[in-house]
mmCIF file of C-alpha atoms and ligand atoms in Angstrom:
data_model
loop_
_atom_site.group_PDB
_atom_site.id
_atom_site.type_symbol
_atom_site.label_atom_id
_atom_site.label_comp_id
_atom_site.label_asym_id
_atom_site.label_seq_id
_atom_site.Cartn_x
_atom_site.Cartn_y
_atom_site.Cartn_z
ATOM 1 C CA MET I 235 0.082 -0.020 0.053
ATOM 2 C CA ASN I 236 1.195 3.542 -0.859
ATOM 3 C CA ILE I 237 0.157 6.304 1.469
ATOM 4 C CA LEU I 238 0.356 9.826 0.535
ATOM 5 C CA GLY I 239 1.075 12.064 3.503
ATOM 6 C CA ILE I 240 -0.075 15.764 3.526
ATOM 7 C CA GLU I 241 1.243 18.347 6.263
ATOM 8 C CA THR I 242 -0.144 21.832 6.245
ATOM 9 C CA SER I 243 -0.855 22.688 10.004
ATOM 10 C CA CYS I 244 1.422 25.640 10.256
ATOM 11 C CA ASP I 245 4.176 27.046 8.115
ATOM 12 C CA GLU I 246 5.554 24.245 6.105
ATOM 13 C CA THR I 247 3.994 22.398 3.328
ATOM 14 C CA GLY I 248 5.062 18.759 3.455
ATOM 15 C CA VAL I 249 4.190 15.860 1.243
ATOM 16 C CA ALA I 250 5.591 12.382 1.174
ATOM 17 C CA LEU I 251 4.916 8.865 -0.097
ATOM 18 C CA TYR I 252 5.283 5.976 2.338
ATOM 19 C CA SER I 253 4.956 2.372 1.128
ATOM 20 C CA THR I 254 3.959 -0.304 3.739
ATOM 21 C CA GLU I 255 6.224 -2.724 1.740
ATOM 22 C CA HIS I 256 9.392 -0.420 1.133
ATOM 23 C CA GLY I 257 9.186 2.346 3.638
ATOM 24 C CA LEU I 258 9.641 6.114 2.876
ATOM 25 C CA VAL I 259 9.686 6.520 -0.973
ATOM 26 C CA ALA I 260 9.722 10.293 -1.605
ATOM 27 C CA HIS I 261 9.331 13.486 0.327
ATOM 28 C CA ALA I 262 9.144 17.025 -0.436
ATOM 29 C CA LEU I 263 8.874 20.110 1.935
ATOM 30 C CA HIS I 264 8.412 23.862 1.091
ATOM 31 C CA SER I 265 9.102 26.246 4.120
ATOM 32 C CA GLN I 266 7.285 29.413 4.257
ATOM 33 C CA VAL I 267 9.710 31.027 6.606
ATOM 34 C CA ASP I 268 10.864 33.682 4.402
ATOM 35 C CA LEU I 269 7.160 34.902 3.906
ATOM 36 C CA HIS I 270 6.406 35.226 7.593
ATOM 37 C CA ALA I 271 9.920 36.405 8.747
ATOM 38 C CA VAL I 272 8.976 40.155 7.851
ATOM 39 C CA TYR I 273 6.119 40.105 10.167
ATOM 40 C CA GLY I 274 8.343 38.344 13.204
ATOM 41 C CA GLY I 275 5.831 35.390 13.323
ATOM 42 C CA VAL I 276 3.344 33.207 11.309
ATOM 43 C CA VAL I 277 0.369 35.183 9.514
ATOM 44 C CA PRO I 278 -2.454 32.395 9.498
ATOM 45 C CA GLU I 279 -4.063 33.922 6.181
ATOM 46 C CA ILE I 280 -0.664 34.168 4.326
ATOM 47 C CA ALA I 281 0.190 30.549 5.628
ATOM 48 C CA SER I 282 -3.179 29.239 4.096
ATOM 49 C CA ARG I 283 -2.614 31.024 0.706
ATOM 50 C CA ASP I 284 0.923 29.681 0.412
ATOM 51 C CA HIS I 285 -0.254 26.349 1.140
ATOM 52 C CA ILE I 286 -2.864 26.583 -1.721
ATOM 53 C CA ARG I 287 -0.175 27.473 -4.020
ATOM 54 C CA MET I 288 2.411 24.977 -3.174
ATOM 55 C CA LEU I 289 0.480 21.736 -2.389
ATOM 56 C CA LEU I 290 -0.505 20.343 -5.774
ATOM 57 C CA PRO I 291 3.096 20.970 -7.283
ATOM 58 C CA LEU I 292 4.630 19.219 -4.392
ATOM 59 C CA ILE I 293 2.234 16.432 -4.487
ATOM 60 C CA GLN I 294 2.874 15.997 -8.379
ATOM 61 C CA GLN I 295 6.750 16.015 -7.474
ATOM 62 C CA VAL I 296 6.427 13.200 -4.810
ATOM 63 C CA LEU I 297 4.284 11.006 -7.191
ATOM 64 C CA ASN I 298 6.710 11.551 -10.091
ATOM 65 C CA GLU I 299 9.817 10.730 -7.904
ATOM 66 C CA ALA I 300 7.963 7.671 -6.541
ATOM 67 C CA GLY I 301 6.985 6.517 -10.274
ATOM 68 C CA ILE I 302 3.343 6.283 -9.444
ATOM 69 C CA GLU I 303 0.196 7.976 -10.708
ATOM 70 C CA ARG I 304 -1.966 7.708 -7.498
ATOM 71 C CA PRO I 305 -1.640 6.371 -3.980
ATOM 72 C CA ASP I 306 -3.815 3.773 -2.342
ATOM 73 C CA ALA I 307 -4.605 6.104 0.399
ATOM 74 C CA ILE I 308 -4.049 9.786 1.610
ATOM 75 C CA ALA I 309 -3.247 10.850 5.201
ATOM 76 C CA TYR I 310 -3.584 14.479 6.152
ATOM 77 C CA THR I 311 -3.028 16.579 9.255
ATOM 78 C CA ALA I 312 -6.442 17.357 10.624
ATOM 79 C CA GLY I 313 -5.308 19.192 13.812
ATOM 80 C CA PRO I 314 -3.912 20.713 15.909
ATOM 81 C CA GLY I 315 -2.963 23.859 13.988
ATOM 82 C CA LEU I 316 -4.090 26.953 12.048
ATOM 83 C CA VAL I 317 -7.547 26.170 11.127
ATOM 84 C CA GLY I 318 -7.452 27.842 7.720
ATOM 85 C CA ALA I 319 -4.064 26.016 6.929
ATOM 86 C CA LEU I 320 -5.476 22.764 8.117
ATOM 87 C CA MET I 321 -8.553 23.281 5.718
ATOM 88 C CA VAL I 322 -6.231 23.594 2.762
ATOM 89 C CA GLY I 323 -4.542 20.113 3.452
ATOM 90 C CA GLY I 324 -7.894 18.602 4.480
ATOM 91 C CA GLY I 325 -9.672 19.866 1.328
ATOM 92 C CA MET I 326 -6.939 18.817 -0.960
ATOM 93 C CA ALA I 327 -7.005 15.258 0.721
ATOM 94 C CA ASN I 328 -10.659 14.857 0.288
ATOM 95 C CA GLY I 329 -10.758 16.325 -3.270
ATOM 96 C CA LEU I 330 -8.035 14.026 -4.483
ATOM 97 C CA GLY I 331 -9.513 11.058 -2.402
ATOM 98 C CA LEU I 332 -12.945 11.522 -4.561
ATOM 99 C CA ALA I 333 -10.920 11.939 -7.674
ATOM 100 C CA TRP I 334 -8.790 9.002 -7.331
ATOM 101 C CA ASP I 335 -11.420 6.934 -5.491
ATOM 102 C CA CYS I 336 -9.240 6.326 -2.565
ATOM 103 C CA ARG I 337 -9.781 6.593 1.202
ATOM 104 C CA VAL I 338 -8.445 9.357 3.482
ATOM 105 C CA ILE I 339 -6.983 9.244 6.937
ATOM 106 C CA PRO I 340 -7.211 12.437 9.242
ATOM 107 C CA VAL I 341 -4.066 12.483 11.379
ATOM 108 C CA HIS I 342 -3.204 14.005 14.652
ATOM 109 C CA HIS I 343 -0.039 16.352 14.183
ATOM 110 C CA MET I 344 1.355 15.421 17.540
ATOM 111 C CA GLU I 345 0.858 11.670 16.800
ATOM 112 C CA GLY I 346 2.700 12.405 13.710
ATOM 113 C CA HIS I 347 5.628 13.833 15.498
ATOM 114 C CA LEU I 348 5.841 11.118 17.935
ATOM 115 C CA LEU I 349 5.723 8.388 15.309
ATOM 116 C CA ALA I 350 8.612 10.087 13.264
ATOM 117 C CA PRO I 351 11.385 7.846 14.590
ATOM 118 C CA MET I 352 9.566 4.952 13.265
ATOM 119 C CA LEU I 353 10.864 6.192 9.717
ATOM 120 C CA GLU I 354 14.514 5.442 10.947
ATOM 121 C CA ASP I 355 16.386 2.195 10.540
ATOM 122 C CA GLU I 356 16.372 1.339 14.037
ATOM 123 C CA PRO I 357 12.883 2.345 15.355
ATOM 124 C CA PRO I 358 11.803 2.330 18.968
ATOM 125 C CA GLU I 359 9.580 -0.563 20.121
ATOM 126 C CA PHE I 360 6.585 0.273 22.376
ATOM 127 C CA PRO I 361 6.483 1.159 25.151
ATOM 128 C CA PHE I 362 8.250 4.412 25.416
ATOM 129 C CA LEU I 363 8.173 7.836 26.860
ATOM 130 C CA ALA I 364 7.761 10.469 24.402
ATOM 131 C CA LEU I 365 9.227 14.133 24.881
ATOM 132 C CA LEU I 366 7.238 16.202 22.511
ATOM 133 C CA VAL I 367 8.544 19.544 22.102
ATOM 134 C CA SER I 368 7.612 22.013 19.258
ATOM 135 C CA GLY I 369 6.653 25.642 18.858
ATOM 136 C CA GLY I 370 3.188 25.001 20.067
ATOM 137 C CA HIS I 371 3.562 21.956 22.592
ATOM 138 C CA THR I 372 5.697 20.729 25.219
ATOM 139 C CA MET I 373 4.525 17.299 26.526
ATOM 140 C CA LEU I 374 5.688 14.134 28.191
ATOM 141 C CA VAL I 375 3.549 11.153 27.085
ATOM 142 C CA ALA I 376 3.700 7.470 28.180
ATOM 143 C CA VAL I 377 3.168 5.634 24.889
ATOM 144 C CA ARG I 378 2.248 1.984 25.589
ATOM 145 C CA ALA I 379 0.999 1.096 22.089
ATOM 146 C CA LEU I 380 -0.141 2.980 19.102
ATOM 147 C CA GLY I 381 -2.958 5.257 20.113
ATOM 148 C CA ASP I 382 -2.483 4.391 23.879
ATOM 149 C CA TYR I 383 -1.312 7.948 25.021
ATOM 150 C CA ARG I 384 -1.244 9.161 28.669
ATOM 151 C CA VAL I 385 -0.162 12.558 28.866
ATOM 152 C CA LEU I 386 2.170 12.857 31.995
ATOM 153 C CA GLY I 387 2.966 16.521 31.855
ATOM 154 C CA THR I 388 2.512 19.580 29.716
ATOM 155 C CA THR I 389 3.434 23.237 29.815
ATOM 156 C CA LEU I 390 1.464 25.426 32.014
ATOM 157 C CA ASP I 391 2.245 28.502 29.763
ATOM 158 C CA ASP I 392 4.672 28.875 26.959
ATOM 159 C CA ALA I 393 5.893 25.915 24.830
ATOM 160 C CA VAL I 394 9.739 25.378 24.946
ATOM 161 C CA GLY I 395 9.862 26.220 21.158
ATOM 162 C CA GLU I 396 7.902 29.360 21.851
ATOM 163 C CA ALA I 397 10.557 30.161 24.648
ATOM 164 C CA PHE I 398 13.334 29.740 22.268
ATOM 165 C CA ASP I 399 11.693 31.867 19.753
ATOM 166 C CA LYS I 400 10.785 34.771 22.119
ATOM 167 C CA THR I 401 14.254 34.829 23.575
ATOM 168 C CA ALA I 402 15.770 34.833 20.031
ATOM 169 C CA LYS I 403 13.385 37.706 19.227
ATOM 170 C CA LEU I 404 14.586 39.518 22.335
ATOM 171 C CA LEU I 405 18.308 39.074 21.022
ATOM 172 C CA ASP I 406 17.275 40.246 17.698
ATOM 173 C CA LEU I 407 17.821 36.804 16.019
ATOM 174 C CA GLY I 408 14.617 37.071 13.712
ATOM 175 C CA TYR I 409 12.065 34.376 13.182
ATOM 176 C CA PRO I 410 12.084 31.400 13.750
ATOM 177 C CA GLY I 411 14.745 31.964 16.373
ATOM 178 C CA GLY I 412 15.304 28.506 17.720
ATOM 179 C CA PRO I 413 17.925 27.386 15.253
ATOM 180 C CA ALA I 414 19.743 30.797 15.211
ATOM 181 C CA LEU I 415 19.641 30.867 19.029
ATOM 182 C CA ALA I 416 21.147 27.416 19.341
ATOM 183 C CA ALA I 417 23.909 28.499 16.795
ATOM 184 C CA LEU I 418 24.646 31.730 18.688
ATOM 185 C CA ALA I 419 24.834 29.579 21.910
ATOM 186 C CA GLU I 420 28.010 27.639 20.549
ATOM 187 C CA ASP I 421 29.877 30.792 21.160
ATOM 188 C CA GLY I 422 28.729 31.619 24.398
ATOM 189 C CA ASN I 423 29.489 30.877 28.137
ATOM 190 C CA ASP I 424 26.545 28.773 29.454
ATOM 191 C CA GLY I 425 27.378 29.671 33.042
ATOM 192 C CA ALA I 426 27.470 33.395 32.471
ATOM 193 C CA PHE I 427 23.855 33.741 33.723
ATOM 194 C CA ALA I 428 22.303 31.648 36.492
ATOM 195 C CA PHE I 429 18.922 31.375 34.903
ATOM 196 C CA PRO I 430 16.148 29.451 36.785
ATOM 197 C CA ARG I 431 15.236 25.815 35.960
ATOM 198 C CA PRO I 432 11.592 26.248 36.359
ATOM 199 C CA MET I 433 9.378 23.656 38.098
ATOM 200 C CA LEU I 434 12.508 21.252 38.804
ATOM 201 C CA ASN I 435 11.700 21.147 42.484
ATOM 202 C CA LYS I 436 8.029 20.708 42.113
ATOM 203 C CA PRO I 437 6.253 17.159 42.076
ATOM 204 C CA GLY I 438 4.509 16.020 38.806
ATOM 205 C CA PHE I 439 5.806 16.495 35.323
ATOM 206 C CA ASP I 440 4.489 19.801 34.071
ATOM 207 C CA PHE I 441 6.691 22.339 32.540
ATOM 208 C CA SER I 442 6.720 26.235 32.734
ATOM 209 C CA PHE I 443 8.796 28.470 30.600
ATOM 210 C CA SER I 444 7.441 31.848 31.223
ATOM 211 C CA GLY I 445 9.421 32.437 34.373
ATOM 212 C CA LEU I 446 12.712 31.689 32.525
ATOM 213 C CA LYS I 447 11.433 34.075 29.725
ATOM 214 C CA THR I 448 11.100 36.870 32.128
ATOM 215 C CA ALA I 449 14.421 36.101 33.842
ATOM 216 C CA VAL I 450 16.131 36.415 30.409
ATOM 217 C CA MET I 451 14.226 39.711 29.502
ATOM 218 C CA LEU I 452 15.375 41.248 32.949
ATOM 219 C CA GLU I 453 19.086 40.153 32.547
ATOM 220 C CA VAL I 454 19.166 41.621 29.021
ATOM 221 C CA ARG I 455 17.692 44.844 29.894
ATOM 222 C CA LYS I 456 20.109 45.095 32.799
ATOM 223 C CA ALA I 457 23.013 44.306 30.623
ATOM 224 C CA GLN I 458 22.032 46.629 27.828
ATOM 225 C CA ALA I 459 21.565 49.375 30.234
ATOM 226 C CA ALA I 460 25.175 48.776 31.531
ATOM 227 C CA GLY I 461 26.522 48.350 27.796
ATOM 228 C CA THR I 462 27.719 44.775 28.777
ATOM 229 C CA LEU I 463 25.330 42.763 26.723
ATOM 230 C CA CYS I 464 26.948 39.485 25.388
ATOM 231 C CA ARG I 465 24.248 38.033 23.290
ATOM 232 C CA ALA I 466 26.024 34.562 22.897
ATOM 233 C CA ASP I 467 26.424 34.203 26.874
ATOM 234 C CA VAL I 468 22.593 34.819 27.185
ATOM 235 C CA ALA I 469 21.699 32.411 24.571
ATOM 236 C CA ALA I 470 24.067 29.770 25.812
ATOM 237 C CA SER I 471 22.751 30.251 29.404
ATOM 238 C CA PHE I 472 19.103 30.149 28.287
ATOM 239 C CA GLN I 473 19.666 27.123 26.193
ATOM 240 C CA ARG I 474 21.166 25.430 29.154
ATOM 241 C CA ALA I 475 18.574 26.144 31.361
ATOM 242 C CA ALA I 476 15.713 24.990 29.065
ATOM 243 C CA VAL I 477 17.536 21.755 28.233
ATOM 244 C CA ASP I 478 18.429 21.029 31.763
ATOM 245 C CA THR I 479 14.759 21.361 32.635
ATOM 246 C CA LEU I 480 13.686 18.984 29.671
ATOM 247 C CA VAL I 481 16.348 16.447 30.371
ATOM 248 C CA ALA I 482 15.809 16.245 34.218
ATOM 249 C CA ARG I 483 11.775 16.012 33.733
ATOM 250 C CA SER I 484 11.936 13.622 31.094
ATOM 251 C CA ILE I 485 14.344 11.207 32.871
ATOM 252 C CA LYS I 486 12.252 11.415 36.211
ATOM 253 C CA ALA I 487 9.292 10.607 34.111
ATOM 254 C CA ALA I 488 10.708 7.671 32.430
ATOM 255 C CA GLU I 489 11.879 6.322 35.701
ATOM 256 C CA ALA I 490 8.561 6.869 37.421
ATOM 257 C CA GLU I 491 6.957 4.866 34.640
ATOM 258 C CA ARG I 492 9.644 2.276 34.384
ATOM 259 C CA LEU I 493 10.129 3.046 30.709
ATOM 260 C CA GLN I 494 13.544 2.144 29.249
ATOM 261 C CA ARG I 495 13.087 4.199 25.982
ATOM 262 C CA ILE I 496 12.539 7.779 25.372
ATOM 263 C CA VAL I 497 11.569 9.247 22.144
ATOM 264 C CA VAL I 498 12.407 12.947 21.447
ATOM 265 C CA ALA I 499 10.349 14.569 18.672
ATOM 266 C CA GLY I 500 9.081 17.942 17.410
ATOM 267 C CA GLY I 501 10.875 20.899 16.292
ATOM 268 C CA VAL I 502 13.022 21.458 19.476
ATOM 269 C CA GLY I 503 14.141 17.679 19.075
ATOM 270 C CA ALA I 504 16.613 19.207 16.403
ATOM 271 C CA ASN I 505 18.413 21.007 19.106
ATOM 272 C CA LYS I 506 21.852 19.388 19.322
ATOM 273 C CA LEU I 507 22.447 20.207 22.998
ATOM 274 C CA LEU I 508 19.147 18.391 23.991
ATOM 275 C CA ARG I 509 19.913 15.510 22.029
ATOM 276 C CA GLU I 510 23.567 15.305 23.412
ATOM 277 C CA GLU I 511 22.456 15.775 27.141
ATOM 278 C CA ILE I 512 19.586 13.426 27.085
ATOM 279 C CA SER I 513 21.562 10.604 25.474
ATOM 280 C CA ALA I 514 24.415 11.121 27.994
ATOM 281 C CA ARG I 515 22.341 11.359 31.050
ATOM 282 C CA PHE I 516 19.491 8.648 30.522
ATOM 283 C CA ASP I 517 20.180 5.135 31.536
ATOM 284 C CA GLY I 518 18.306 3.608 28.662
ATOM 285 C CA SER I 519 17.763 4.145 24.775
ATOM 286 C CA VAL I 520 17.031 7.502 23.286
ATOM 287 C CA TYR I 521 15.475 7.752 19.771
ATOM 288 C CA TYR I 522 15.060 10.655 17.501
ATOM 289 C CA PRO I 523 13.872 11.318 13.956
ATOM 290 C CA ARG I 524 16.575 12.460 11.533
ATOM 291 C CA MET I 525 17.138 16.031 11.880
ATOM 292 C CA GLU I 526 14.876 17.272 8.890
ATOM 293 C CA PHE I 527 11.951 14.959 10.238
ATOM 294 C CA CYS I 528 12.247 16.857 13.588
ATOM 295 C CA THR I 529 10.293 20.045 12.376
ATOM 296 C CA ASP I 530 6.995 19.624 10.574
ATOM 297 C CA ASN I 531 7.105 17.290 7.481
ATOM 298 C CA GLY I 532 4.869 15.117 5.318
ATOM 299 C CA ALA I 533 6.736 11.872 6.072
ATOM 300 C CA MET I 534 5.577 11.773 9.697
ATOM 301 C CA ILE I 535 1.954 12.211 8.561
ATOM 302 C CA ALA I 536 2.311 9.355 5.813
ATOM 303 C CA ILE I 537 3.882 6.976 8.281
ATOM 304 C CA ALA I 538 1.103 7.880 11.030
ATOM 305 C CA GLY I 539 -1.429 7.380 8.162
ATOM 306 C CA ALA I 540 0.101 3.941 7.375
ATOM 307 C CA LEU I 541 -0.056 2.765 10.851
ATOM 308 C CA ARG I 542 -3.740 3.904 11.138
ATOM 309 C CA LEU I 543 -5.080 2.441 7.697
ATOM 310 C CA ALA I 544 -7.642 0.740 9.509
ATOM 311 C CA GLU I 545 -9.281 4.105 10.151
ATOM 312 C CA ALA I 546 -9.250 5.226 6.638
ATOM 313 C CA ARG I 547 -12.693 6.679 5.522
ATOM 314 C CA ASP I 548 -14.651 7.836 2.295
ATOM 315 C CA ALA I 549 -13.545 11.317 1.252
ATOM 316 C CA ASP I 550 -16.697 13.143 2.163
ATOM 317 C CA GLU I 551 -15.752 15.313 5.257
ATOM 318 C CA ILE I 552 -12.875 17.544 5.960
ATOM 319 C CA LYS I 553 -11.778 17.181 9.418
ATOM 320 C CA ALA I 554 -9.943 20.214 10.832
ATOM 321 C CA GLN I 555 -9.602 20.845 14.551
ATOM 322 C CA ALA I 556 -7.578 23.885 15.845
ATOM 323 C CA ARG I 557 -7.249 22.203 19.268
ATOM 324 C CA TRP I 558 -7.361 18.465 19.682
ATOM 325 C CA SER I 559 -6.121 16.591 22.742
ATOM 326 C CA LEU I 560 -3.481 13.620 21.946
ATOM 327 C CA ALA I 561 -4.973 11.517 24.990
ATOM 328 C CA SER I 562 -8.351 11.618 23.196
ATOM 329 C CA LEU I 563 -6.843 9.251 20.286
ATOM 330 C CA ASP I 564 -7.849 5.603 20.387
ATOM 331 C CA VAL I 565 -5.875 2.276 19.918
ATOM 332 C CA PRO I 566 -7.139 1.421 16.266
ATOM 333 C CA GLN I 567 -9.217 -1.409 16.159
ATOM 334 C CA ALA I 568 -7.247 -3.688 13.995
ATOM 335 C CA THR I 569 -4.389 -3.665 16.578
ATOM 336 C CA GLN I 570 -6.488 -4.226 19.653
HETATM 337 O O1 KG4 A 774 7.467 20.938 15.069
HETATM 338 P P1 KG4 A 774 7.757 22.477 14.538
HETATM 339 O O2 KG4 A 774 8.403 22.194 13.370
HETATM 340 O O3 KG4 A 774 6.504 23.127 14.545
HETATM 341 C C1 KG4 A 774 5.371 22.951 15.550
HETATM 342 O O4 KG4 A 774 4.610 22.164 15.367
HETATM 343 O O5 KG4 A 774 5.361 24.026 16.271
HETATM 344 O O6 KG4 A 774 8.494 23.154 15.848
HETATM 345 C C2 KG4 A 774 9.129 24.445 15.468
HETATM 346 C C3 KG4 A 774 9.769 24.918 16.679
HETATM 347 C C4 KG4 A 774 9.999 26.343 16.796
HETATM 348 O O7 KG4 A 774 9.780 27.074 17.940
HETATM 349 C C5 KG4 A 774 11.672 26.403 16.404
HETATM 350 O O8 KG4 A 774 12.225 27.646 16.830
HETATM 351 C C6 KG4 A 774 12.135 25.219 17.158
HETATM 352 O O9 KG4 A 774 11.044 24.346 16.914
HETATM 353 N N1 KG4 A 774 13.455 24.774 16.707
HETATM 354 C C7 KG4 A 774 14.388 24.573 17.340
HETATM 355 C C8 KG4 A 774 15.570 24.315 16.623
HETATM 356 N N2 KG4 A 774 15.094 23.982 15.513
HETATM 357 C C9 KG4 A 774 13.707 24.190 15.512
HETATM 358 N N3 KG4 A 774 14.650 25.015 18.801
HETATM 359 C C10 KG4 A 774 15.801 24.774 19.311
HETATM 360 N N4 KG4 A 774 16.921 24.332 18.676
HETATM 361 C C11 KG4 A 774 16.784 24.207 17.441
HETATM 362 N N5 KG4 A 774 18.015 23.486 16.866
HETATM 363 ZN ZN1 ZN A 775 4.986 20.184 14.539
#
């Protein structure tokens, strides 16, 4: 079976073809970063319009590369995300589903992220702990099986990717700031500022990043006023505090749940320090998607669709949910 994956939840148009026999066959990605950079963040209407412009050419490109005329099923991101952007992918998936007479599978974006490491040569086996870290989410999830997701902790305020982006903005690093901040941090002293490690002394597995963000803002203002601001030191100290928090919380959760495997996924999963630290400090196995599949992409939606083929339905309803709890998903009936 060939499954076409379509991702349009935010500012990347991602398309991929996954074969249940041969694995990932082709994928293509168009980033809208340049379009939104001038505004300092994602403009939803511009995102929707650009998905409309790019989606069909990318689908054609992926089918050409795969050497097929049509897939056997189409998986699309149905949420959570920007509702207009989701409607573009959902509309296209259902339209093509009708035209090609193939079934469509609505996919939860965060399930896509957490299944992305399954595209690698050595995929994780169930059960595992998933640390999902993106621009919109920060979550620790106990994953016992496909669809069996217990959310252990989540952020009480900003997502960690958002904290990276806002700190980067404060340092004039542009949008999206996460990768730029991580690059600048390489030249800085991560002990220059003693930023808080939020929530580490509190029970449970929730996160909070707004206090860290405020602490950074206050130090930056102080240093600016004194004319002593070293942006690389701020970036390195912020990154260290954020990563320490994520790693300590994840390891504690894995131990509490007696899980030997941790999966790190989502855009912030591309952070080098996070990958190094969690691998060094966790006494079990750590799995990641390859760098390009940490951020949004069509391949993770295609593989999630392949694993949820049992839920494929006729192309007659566009599902687009801006908010959608991961814990509300079910174990597919075929695997129960
Ligand atoms: O998963 P993703 O592509 O989109 C969402 O679903 O949100 O994640 C994007 C987030 C942005 O906040 C971006 O700044 C962050 O991931 N990010 C990083 C790195 N690469 C991307 N944050 C820290 N270090 C990185 N290397
Ligand atoms: Zn994402």
